[in-house]
mmCIF file of C-alpha atoms and ligand atoms in Angstrom:
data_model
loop_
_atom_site.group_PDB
_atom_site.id
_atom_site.type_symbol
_atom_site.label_atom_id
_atom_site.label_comp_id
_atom_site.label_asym_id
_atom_site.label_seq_id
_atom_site.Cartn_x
_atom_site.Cartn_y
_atom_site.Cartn_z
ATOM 1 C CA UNK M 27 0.000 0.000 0.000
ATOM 2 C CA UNK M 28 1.162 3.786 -0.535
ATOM 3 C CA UNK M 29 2.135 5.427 2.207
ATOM 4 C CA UNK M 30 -0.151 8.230 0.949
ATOM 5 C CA UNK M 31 -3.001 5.696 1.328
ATOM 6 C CA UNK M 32 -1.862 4.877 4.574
ATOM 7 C CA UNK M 33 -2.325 8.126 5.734
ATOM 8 C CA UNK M 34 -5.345 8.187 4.581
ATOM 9 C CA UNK M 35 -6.478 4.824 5.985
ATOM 10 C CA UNK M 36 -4.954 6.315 9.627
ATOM 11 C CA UNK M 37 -7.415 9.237 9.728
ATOM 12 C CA UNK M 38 -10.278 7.071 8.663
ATOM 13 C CA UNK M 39 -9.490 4.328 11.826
ATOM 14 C CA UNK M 40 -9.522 7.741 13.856
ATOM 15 C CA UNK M 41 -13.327 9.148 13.183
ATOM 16 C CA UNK M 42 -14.260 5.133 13.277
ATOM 17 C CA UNK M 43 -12.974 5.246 17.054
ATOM 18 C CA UNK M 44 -14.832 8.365 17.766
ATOM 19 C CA UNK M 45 -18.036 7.214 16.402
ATOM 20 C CA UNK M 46 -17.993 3.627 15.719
ATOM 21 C CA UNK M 47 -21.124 2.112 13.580
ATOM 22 C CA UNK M 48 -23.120 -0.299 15.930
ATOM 23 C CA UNK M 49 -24.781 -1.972 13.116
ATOM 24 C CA UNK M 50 -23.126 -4.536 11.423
ATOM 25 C CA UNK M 51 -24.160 -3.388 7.613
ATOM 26 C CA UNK M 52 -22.496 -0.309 8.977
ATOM 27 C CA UNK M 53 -19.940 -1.498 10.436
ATOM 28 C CA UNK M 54 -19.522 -3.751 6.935
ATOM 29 C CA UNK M 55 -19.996 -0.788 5.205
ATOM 30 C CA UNK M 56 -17.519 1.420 6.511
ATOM 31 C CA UNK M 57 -14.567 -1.201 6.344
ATOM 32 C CA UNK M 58 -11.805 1.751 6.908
ATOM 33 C CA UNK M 59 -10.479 -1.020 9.874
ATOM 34 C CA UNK M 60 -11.471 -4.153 8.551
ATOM 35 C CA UNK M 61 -8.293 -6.821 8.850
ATOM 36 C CA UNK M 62 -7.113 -10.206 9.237
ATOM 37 C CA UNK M 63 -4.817 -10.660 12.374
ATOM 38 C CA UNK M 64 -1.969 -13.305 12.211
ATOM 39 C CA UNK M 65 -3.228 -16.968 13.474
ATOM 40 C CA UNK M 66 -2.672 -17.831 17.274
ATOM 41 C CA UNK M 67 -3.992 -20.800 18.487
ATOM 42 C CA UNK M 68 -5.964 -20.719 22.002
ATOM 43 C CA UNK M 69 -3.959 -23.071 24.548
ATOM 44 C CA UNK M 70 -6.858 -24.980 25.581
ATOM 45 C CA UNK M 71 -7.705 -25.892 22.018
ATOM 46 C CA UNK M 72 -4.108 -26.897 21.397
ATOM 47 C CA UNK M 73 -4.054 -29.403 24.357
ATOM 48 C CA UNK M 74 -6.746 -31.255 22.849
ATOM 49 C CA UNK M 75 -4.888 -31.061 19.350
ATOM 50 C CA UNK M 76 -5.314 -34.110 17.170
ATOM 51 C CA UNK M 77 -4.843 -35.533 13.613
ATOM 52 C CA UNK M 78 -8.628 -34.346 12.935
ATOM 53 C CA UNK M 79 -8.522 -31.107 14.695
ATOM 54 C CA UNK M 80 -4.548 -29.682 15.386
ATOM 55 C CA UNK M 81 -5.439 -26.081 16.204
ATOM 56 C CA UNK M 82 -7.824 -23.851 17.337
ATOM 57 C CA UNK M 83 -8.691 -20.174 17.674
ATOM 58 C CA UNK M 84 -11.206 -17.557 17.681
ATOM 59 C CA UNK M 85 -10.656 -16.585 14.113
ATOM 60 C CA UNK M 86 -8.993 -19.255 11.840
ATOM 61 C CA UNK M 87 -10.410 -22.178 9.739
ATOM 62 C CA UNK M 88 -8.574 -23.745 7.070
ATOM 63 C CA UNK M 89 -5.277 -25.558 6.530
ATOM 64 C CA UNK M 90 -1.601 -24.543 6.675
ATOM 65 C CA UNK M 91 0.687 -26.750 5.061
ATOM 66 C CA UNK M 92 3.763 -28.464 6.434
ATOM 67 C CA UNK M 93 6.139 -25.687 8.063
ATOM 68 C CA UNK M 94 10.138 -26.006 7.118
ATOM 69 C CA UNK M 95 10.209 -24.368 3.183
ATOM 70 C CA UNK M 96 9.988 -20.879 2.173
ATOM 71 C CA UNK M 97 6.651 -20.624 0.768
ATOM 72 C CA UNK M 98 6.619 -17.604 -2.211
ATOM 73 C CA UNK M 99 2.830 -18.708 -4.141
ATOM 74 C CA UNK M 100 -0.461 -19.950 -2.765
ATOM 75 C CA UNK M 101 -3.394 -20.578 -4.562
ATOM 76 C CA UNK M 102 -7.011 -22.198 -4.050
ATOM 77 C CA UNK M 103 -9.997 -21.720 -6.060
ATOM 78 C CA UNK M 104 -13.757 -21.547 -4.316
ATOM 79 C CA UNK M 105 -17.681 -21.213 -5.455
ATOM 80 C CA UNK M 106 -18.468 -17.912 -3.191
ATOM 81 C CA UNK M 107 -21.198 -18.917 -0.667
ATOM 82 C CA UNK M 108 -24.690 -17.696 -0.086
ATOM 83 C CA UNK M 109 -23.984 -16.708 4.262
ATOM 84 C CA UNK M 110 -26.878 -16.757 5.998
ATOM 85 C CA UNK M 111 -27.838 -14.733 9.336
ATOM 86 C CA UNK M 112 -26.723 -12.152 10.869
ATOM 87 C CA UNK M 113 -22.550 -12.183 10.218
ATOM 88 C CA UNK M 114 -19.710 -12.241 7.842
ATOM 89 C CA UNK M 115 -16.746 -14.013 7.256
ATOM 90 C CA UNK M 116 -13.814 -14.300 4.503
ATOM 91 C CA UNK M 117 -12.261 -17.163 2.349
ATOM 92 C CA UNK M 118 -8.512 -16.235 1.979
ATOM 93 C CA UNK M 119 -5.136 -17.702 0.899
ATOM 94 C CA UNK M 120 -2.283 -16.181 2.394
ATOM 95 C CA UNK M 121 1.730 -15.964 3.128
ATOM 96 C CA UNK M 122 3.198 -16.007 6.720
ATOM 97 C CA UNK M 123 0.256 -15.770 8.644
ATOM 98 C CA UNK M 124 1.256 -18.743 11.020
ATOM 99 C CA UNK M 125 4.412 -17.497 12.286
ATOM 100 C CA UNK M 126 5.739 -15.717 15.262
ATOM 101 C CA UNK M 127 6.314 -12.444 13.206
ATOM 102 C CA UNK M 128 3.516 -10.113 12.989
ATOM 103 C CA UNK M 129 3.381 -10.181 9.014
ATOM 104 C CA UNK M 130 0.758 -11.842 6.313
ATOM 105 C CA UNK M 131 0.194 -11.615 2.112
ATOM 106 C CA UNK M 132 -3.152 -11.955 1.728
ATOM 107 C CA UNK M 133 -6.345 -11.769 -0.944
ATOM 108 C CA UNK M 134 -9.390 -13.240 -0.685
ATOM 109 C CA UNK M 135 -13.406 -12.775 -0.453
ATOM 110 C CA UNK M 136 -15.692 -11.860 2.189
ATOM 111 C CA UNK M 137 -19.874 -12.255 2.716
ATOM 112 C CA UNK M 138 -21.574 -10.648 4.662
ATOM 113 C CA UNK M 139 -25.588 -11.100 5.628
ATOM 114 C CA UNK M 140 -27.178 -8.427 7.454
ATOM 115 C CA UNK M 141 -30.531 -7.739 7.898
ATOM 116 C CA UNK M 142 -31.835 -10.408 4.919
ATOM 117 C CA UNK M 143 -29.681 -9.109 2.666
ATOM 118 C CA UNK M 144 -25.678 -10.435 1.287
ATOM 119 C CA UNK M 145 -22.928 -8.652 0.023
ATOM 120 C CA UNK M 146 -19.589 -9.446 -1.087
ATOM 121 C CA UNK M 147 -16.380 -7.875 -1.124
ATOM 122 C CA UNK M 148 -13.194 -9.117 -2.679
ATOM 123 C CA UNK M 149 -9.718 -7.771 -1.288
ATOM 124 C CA UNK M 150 -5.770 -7.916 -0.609
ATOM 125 C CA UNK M 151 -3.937 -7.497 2.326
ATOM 126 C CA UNK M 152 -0.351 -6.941 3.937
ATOM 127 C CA UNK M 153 -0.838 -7.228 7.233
ATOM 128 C CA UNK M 154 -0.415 -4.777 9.612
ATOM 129 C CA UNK M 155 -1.913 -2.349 6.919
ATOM 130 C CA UNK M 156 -5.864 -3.182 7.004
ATOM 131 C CA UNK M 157 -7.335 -4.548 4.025
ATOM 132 C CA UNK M 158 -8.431 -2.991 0.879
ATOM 133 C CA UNK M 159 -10.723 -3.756 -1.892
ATOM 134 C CA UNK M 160 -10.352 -4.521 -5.578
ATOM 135 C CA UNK M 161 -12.635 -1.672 -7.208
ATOM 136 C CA UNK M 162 -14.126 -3.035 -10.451
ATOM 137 C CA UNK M 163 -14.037 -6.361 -9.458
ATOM 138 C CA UNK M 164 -17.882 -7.321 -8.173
ATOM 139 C CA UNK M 165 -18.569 -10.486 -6.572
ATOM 140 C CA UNK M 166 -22.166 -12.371 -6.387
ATOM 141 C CA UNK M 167 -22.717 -15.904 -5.077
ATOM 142 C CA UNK M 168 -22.031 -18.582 -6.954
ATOM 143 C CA UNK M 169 -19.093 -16.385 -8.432
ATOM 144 C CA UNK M 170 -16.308 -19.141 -8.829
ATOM 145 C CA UNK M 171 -12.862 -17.339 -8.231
ATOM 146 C CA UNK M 172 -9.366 -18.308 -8.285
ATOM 147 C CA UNK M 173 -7.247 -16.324 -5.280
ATOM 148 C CA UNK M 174 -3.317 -16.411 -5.471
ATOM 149 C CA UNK M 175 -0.676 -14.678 -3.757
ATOM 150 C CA UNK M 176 2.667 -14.469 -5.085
ATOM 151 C CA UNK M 177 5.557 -12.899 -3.002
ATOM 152 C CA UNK M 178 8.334 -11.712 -5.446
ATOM 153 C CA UNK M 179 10.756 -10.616 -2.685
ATOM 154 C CA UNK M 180 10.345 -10.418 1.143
ATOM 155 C CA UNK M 181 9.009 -7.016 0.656
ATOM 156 C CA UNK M 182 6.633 -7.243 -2.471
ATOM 157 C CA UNK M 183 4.253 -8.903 -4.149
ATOM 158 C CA UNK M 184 1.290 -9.453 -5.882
ATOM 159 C CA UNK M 185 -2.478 -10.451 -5.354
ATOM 160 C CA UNK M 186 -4.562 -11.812 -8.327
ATOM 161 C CA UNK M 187 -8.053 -12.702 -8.202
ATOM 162 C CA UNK M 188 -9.424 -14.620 -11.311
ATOM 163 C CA UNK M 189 -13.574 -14.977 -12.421
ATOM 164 C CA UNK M 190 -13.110 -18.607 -13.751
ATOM 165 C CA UNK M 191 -16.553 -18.058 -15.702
ATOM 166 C CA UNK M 192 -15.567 -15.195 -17.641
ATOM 167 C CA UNK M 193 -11.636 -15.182 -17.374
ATOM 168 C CA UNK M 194 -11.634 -11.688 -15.529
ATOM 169 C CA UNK M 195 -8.592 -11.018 -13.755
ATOM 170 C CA UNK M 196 -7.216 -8.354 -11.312
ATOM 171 C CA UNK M 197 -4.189 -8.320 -10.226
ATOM 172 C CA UNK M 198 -2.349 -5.691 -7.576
ATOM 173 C CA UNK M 199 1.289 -5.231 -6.924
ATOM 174 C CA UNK M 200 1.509 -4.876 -2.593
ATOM 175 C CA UNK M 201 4.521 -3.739 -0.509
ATOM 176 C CA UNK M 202 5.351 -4.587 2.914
ATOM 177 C CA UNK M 203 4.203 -1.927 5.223
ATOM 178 C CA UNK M 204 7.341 -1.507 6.889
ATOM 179 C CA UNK M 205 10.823 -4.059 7.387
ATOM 180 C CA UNK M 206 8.964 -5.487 10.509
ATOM 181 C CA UNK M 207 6.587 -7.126 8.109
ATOM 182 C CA UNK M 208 8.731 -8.382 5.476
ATOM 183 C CA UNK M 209 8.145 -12.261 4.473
ATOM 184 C CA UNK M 210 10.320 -15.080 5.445
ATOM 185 C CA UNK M 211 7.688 -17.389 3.183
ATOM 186 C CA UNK M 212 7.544 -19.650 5.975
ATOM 187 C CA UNK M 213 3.664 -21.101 5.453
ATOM 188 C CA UNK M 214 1.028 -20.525 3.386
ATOM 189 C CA UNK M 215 -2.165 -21.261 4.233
ATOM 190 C CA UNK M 216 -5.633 -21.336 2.532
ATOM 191 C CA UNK M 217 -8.576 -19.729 5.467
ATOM 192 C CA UNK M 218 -11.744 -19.062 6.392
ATOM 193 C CA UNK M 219 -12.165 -16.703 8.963
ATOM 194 C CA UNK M 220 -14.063 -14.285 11.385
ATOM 195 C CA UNK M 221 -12.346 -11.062 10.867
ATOM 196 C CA UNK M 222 -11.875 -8.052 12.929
ATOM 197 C CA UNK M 223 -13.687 -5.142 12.226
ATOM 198 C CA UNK M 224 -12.954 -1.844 14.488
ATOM 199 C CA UNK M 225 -10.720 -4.012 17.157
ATOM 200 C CA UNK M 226 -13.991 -7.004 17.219
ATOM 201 C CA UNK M 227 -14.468 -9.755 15.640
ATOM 202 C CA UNK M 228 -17.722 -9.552 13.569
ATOM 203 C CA UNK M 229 -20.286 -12.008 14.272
ATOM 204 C CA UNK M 230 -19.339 -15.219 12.262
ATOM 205 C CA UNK M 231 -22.390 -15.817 9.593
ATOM 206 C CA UNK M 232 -23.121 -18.773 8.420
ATOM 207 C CA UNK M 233 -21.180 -19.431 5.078
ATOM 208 C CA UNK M 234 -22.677 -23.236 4.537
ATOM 209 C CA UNK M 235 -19.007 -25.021 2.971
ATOM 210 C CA UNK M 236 -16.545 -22.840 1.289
ATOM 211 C CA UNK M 237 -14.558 -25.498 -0.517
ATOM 212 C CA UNK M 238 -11.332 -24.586 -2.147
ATOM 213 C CA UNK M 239 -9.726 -26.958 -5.396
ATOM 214 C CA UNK M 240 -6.619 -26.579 -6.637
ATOM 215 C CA UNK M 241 -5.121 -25.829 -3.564
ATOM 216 C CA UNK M 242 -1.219 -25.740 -3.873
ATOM 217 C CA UNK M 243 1.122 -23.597 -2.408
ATOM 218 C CA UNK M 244 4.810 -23.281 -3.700
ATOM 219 C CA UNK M 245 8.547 -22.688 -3.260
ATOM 220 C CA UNK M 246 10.810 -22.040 -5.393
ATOM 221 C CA UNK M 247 11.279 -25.766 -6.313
ATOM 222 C CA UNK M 248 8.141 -27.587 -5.511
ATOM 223 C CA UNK M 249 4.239 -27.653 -5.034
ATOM 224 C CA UNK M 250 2.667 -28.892 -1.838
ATOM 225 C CA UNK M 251 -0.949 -29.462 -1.525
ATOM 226 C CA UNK M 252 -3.184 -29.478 1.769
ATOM 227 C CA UNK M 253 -2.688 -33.128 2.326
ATOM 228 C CA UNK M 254 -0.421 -33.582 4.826
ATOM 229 C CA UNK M 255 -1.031 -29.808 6.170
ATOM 230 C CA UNK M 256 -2.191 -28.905 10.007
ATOM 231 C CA UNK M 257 -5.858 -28.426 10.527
ATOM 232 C CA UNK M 258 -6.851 -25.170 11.863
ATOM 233 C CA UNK M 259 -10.780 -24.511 13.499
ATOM 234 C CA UNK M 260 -12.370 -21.657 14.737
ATOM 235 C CA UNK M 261 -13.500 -21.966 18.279
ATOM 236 C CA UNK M 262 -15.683 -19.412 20.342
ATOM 237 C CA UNK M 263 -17.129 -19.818 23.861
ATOM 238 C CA UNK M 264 -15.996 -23.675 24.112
ATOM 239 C CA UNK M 265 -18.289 -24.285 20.853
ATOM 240 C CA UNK M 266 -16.392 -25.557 18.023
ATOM 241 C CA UNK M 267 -17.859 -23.580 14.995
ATOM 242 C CA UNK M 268 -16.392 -25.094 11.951
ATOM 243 C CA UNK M 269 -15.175 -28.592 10.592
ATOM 244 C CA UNK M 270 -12.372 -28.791 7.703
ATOM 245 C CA UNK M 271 -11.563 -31.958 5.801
ATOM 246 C CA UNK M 272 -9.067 -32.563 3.014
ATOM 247 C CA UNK M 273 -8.818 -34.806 0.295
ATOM 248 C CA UNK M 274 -6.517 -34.273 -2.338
ATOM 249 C CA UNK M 275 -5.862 -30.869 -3.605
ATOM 250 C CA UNK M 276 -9.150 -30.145 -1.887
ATOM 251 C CA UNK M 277 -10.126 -28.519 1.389
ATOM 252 C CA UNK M 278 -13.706 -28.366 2.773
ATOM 253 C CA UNK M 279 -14.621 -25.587 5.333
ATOM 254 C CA UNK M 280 -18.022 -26.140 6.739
ATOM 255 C CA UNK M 281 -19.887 -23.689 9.369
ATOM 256 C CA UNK M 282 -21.409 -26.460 11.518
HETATM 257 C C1 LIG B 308 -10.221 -34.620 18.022
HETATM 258 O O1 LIG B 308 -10.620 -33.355 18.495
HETATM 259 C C2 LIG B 308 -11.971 -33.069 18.260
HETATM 260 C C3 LIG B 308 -12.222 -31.668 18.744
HETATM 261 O O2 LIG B 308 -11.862 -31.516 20.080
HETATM 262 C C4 LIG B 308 -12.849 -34.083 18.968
HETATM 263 O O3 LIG B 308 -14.189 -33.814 18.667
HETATM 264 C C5 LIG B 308 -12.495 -35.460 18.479
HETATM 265 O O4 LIG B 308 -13.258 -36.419 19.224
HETATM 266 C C6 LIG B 308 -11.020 -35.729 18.697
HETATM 267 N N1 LIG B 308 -10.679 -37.027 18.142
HETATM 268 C C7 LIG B 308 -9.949 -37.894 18.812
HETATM 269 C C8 LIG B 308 -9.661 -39.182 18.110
HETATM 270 O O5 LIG B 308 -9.529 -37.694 19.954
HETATM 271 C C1 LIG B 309 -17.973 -13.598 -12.867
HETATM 272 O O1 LIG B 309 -18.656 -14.146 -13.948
HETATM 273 C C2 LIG B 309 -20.048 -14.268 -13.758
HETATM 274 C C3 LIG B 309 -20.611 -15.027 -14.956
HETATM 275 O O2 LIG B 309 -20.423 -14.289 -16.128
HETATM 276 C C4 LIG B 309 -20.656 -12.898 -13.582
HETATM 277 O O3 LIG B 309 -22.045 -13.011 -13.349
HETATM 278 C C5 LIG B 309 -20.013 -12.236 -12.366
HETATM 279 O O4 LIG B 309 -20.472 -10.916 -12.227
HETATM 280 C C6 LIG B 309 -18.493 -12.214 -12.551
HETATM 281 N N1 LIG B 309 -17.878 -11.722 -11.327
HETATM 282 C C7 LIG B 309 -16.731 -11.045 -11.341
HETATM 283 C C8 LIG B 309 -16.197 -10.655 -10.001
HETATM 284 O O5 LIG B 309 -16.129 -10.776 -12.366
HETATM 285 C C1 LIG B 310 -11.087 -9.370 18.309
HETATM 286 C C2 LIG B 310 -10.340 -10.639 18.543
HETATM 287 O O1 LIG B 310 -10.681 -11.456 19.396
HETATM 288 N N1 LIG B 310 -9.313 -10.817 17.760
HETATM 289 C C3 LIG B 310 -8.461 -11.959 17.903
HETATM 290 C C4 LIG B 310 -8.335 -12.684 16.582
HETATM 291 O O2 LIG B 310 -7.363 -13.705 16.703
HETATM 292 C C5 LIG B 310 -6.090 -13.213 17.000
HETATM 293 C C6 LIG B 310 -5.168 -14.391 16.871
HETATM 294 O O3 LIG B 310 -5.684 -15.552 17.464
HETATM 295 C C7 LIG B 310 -6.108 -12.589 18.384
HETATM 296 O O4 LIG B 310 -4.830 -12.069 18.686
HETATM 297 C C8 LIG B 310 -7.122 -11.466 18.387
HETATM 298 O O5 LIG B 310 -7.252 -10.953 19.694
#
């Protein structure tokens, strides 16, 4: 992001704080602070950690594959889902999110239902800078789109977001917000998550499955797909709210 957007961005968190929208189509709406933190999972989930469910936290379902390479593409593609309710939430692929280092590449989709209505919003992010969204890029359910993220050095990249019906692509070139961010590529991971929205997560709709194909994520040398990645589920109050399976190149996310 420009630092002239930046600026821009800052005063906009500022009148949010003063007068933060209570509704969540307003809150949706004004999206100045919406984000997607780095992943930390919640002890107690962790303790029960096993080959069917590895990790848990408040905000992150989805898979992360096999730690120990320096991860520089991932790439999933997904039908966009009708959410039902009163929530949102966001399918994503992303770069470093699972690491101790407070930095993430990231694109993806988010729904949103609110008052019997949906809306969609497709966007990239480099974490700590909030997200922004594509203009000219509008997404409906049943939209099937291709999301990749491509780091092309530790402090650039790209986001590219592909309408497999039509062939419609946008792409846009991201830098890390500062050296603090910079990628070491370390995982990659393909999400669905409750985001944060004015320092709260919003309430997590419904999104029925989100089920990405093609799921691969790359280093320089090879392609690894989900398979023998770490589970991740999103866990709230003691309820577990979401169930992922893999099979193949494929990941299901299901709202249960
Ligand atoms: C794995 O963890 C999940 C979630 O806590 C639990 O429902 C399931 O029974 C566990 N499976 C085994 C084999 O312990
Ligand atoms: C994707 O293609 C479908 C089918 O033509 C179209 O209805 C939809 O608006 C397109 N969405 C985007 C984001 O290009
Ligand atoms: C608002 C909120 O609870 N956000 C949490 C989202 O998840 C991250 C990582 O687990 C936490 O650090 C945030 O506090």
């Amino acid at each position: 992001m420009k630092l002239s957007t930046f600026f821009v961005s800052s005063a906009l968190i500022f009148s949010v704080a003063v007068a933060r929208p209570s509704r969540l189509a307003e809150r949706i709406a004004a999206r100045e602070s919406r984000r997607s933190r780095p992943f930390t999972p919640s002890d107690s989930a962790r303790a029960s950690g096993n080959s069917t469910h590895a990790e848990f936290s408040t905000n992150w379902s989805g898979v992360s594959p096999p730690s120990g390479q320096t991860f520089t593409t991932v790439t999933g593609t997904f039908t966009v889902p009708t959410p039902s309710g009163n929530g949102a939430a966001s399918a994503w692929v992303g770069i470093d999110g699972d690491t101790a280092q407070q930095s993430i590449l990231q694109s993806g989709v988010d729904f949103t239902a609110s008052g019997g209505r949906v809306s969609f919003d497709a966007w990239f992010e480099w974490f700590p800078n909030f997200a922004t969204d594509f203009s000219n890029f509008p997404i409906a359910a049943g939209n099937v789109i291709t999301v990749t993220v491509h780091s092309t050095s530790s402090t650039t990249g790209t986001a590219t977001l592909v309408n497999e019906s039509t062939g419609k692509t946008v792409t846009q070139a991201l830098t890390a917000p500062d050296s603090a961010a910079a990628l070491k590529g370390q995982n990659a991971e393909w999400i669905v998550e409750d985001f944060e929205e004015g320092d709260s997560l919003v309430p997590f709709a419904d999104f029925g499955t989100v089920t990405f194909t093609g799921a691969s994520a790359s280093t320089a040398s090879s392609s690894l797909g989900p398979a023998s990645g770490v589970i991740l589920d999103i866990e709230q109050n003691g309820e577990v709210l979401t169930s992922v399976s893999t099979s193949g190149s494929t990941i299901s996310v299901s709202h249960t």
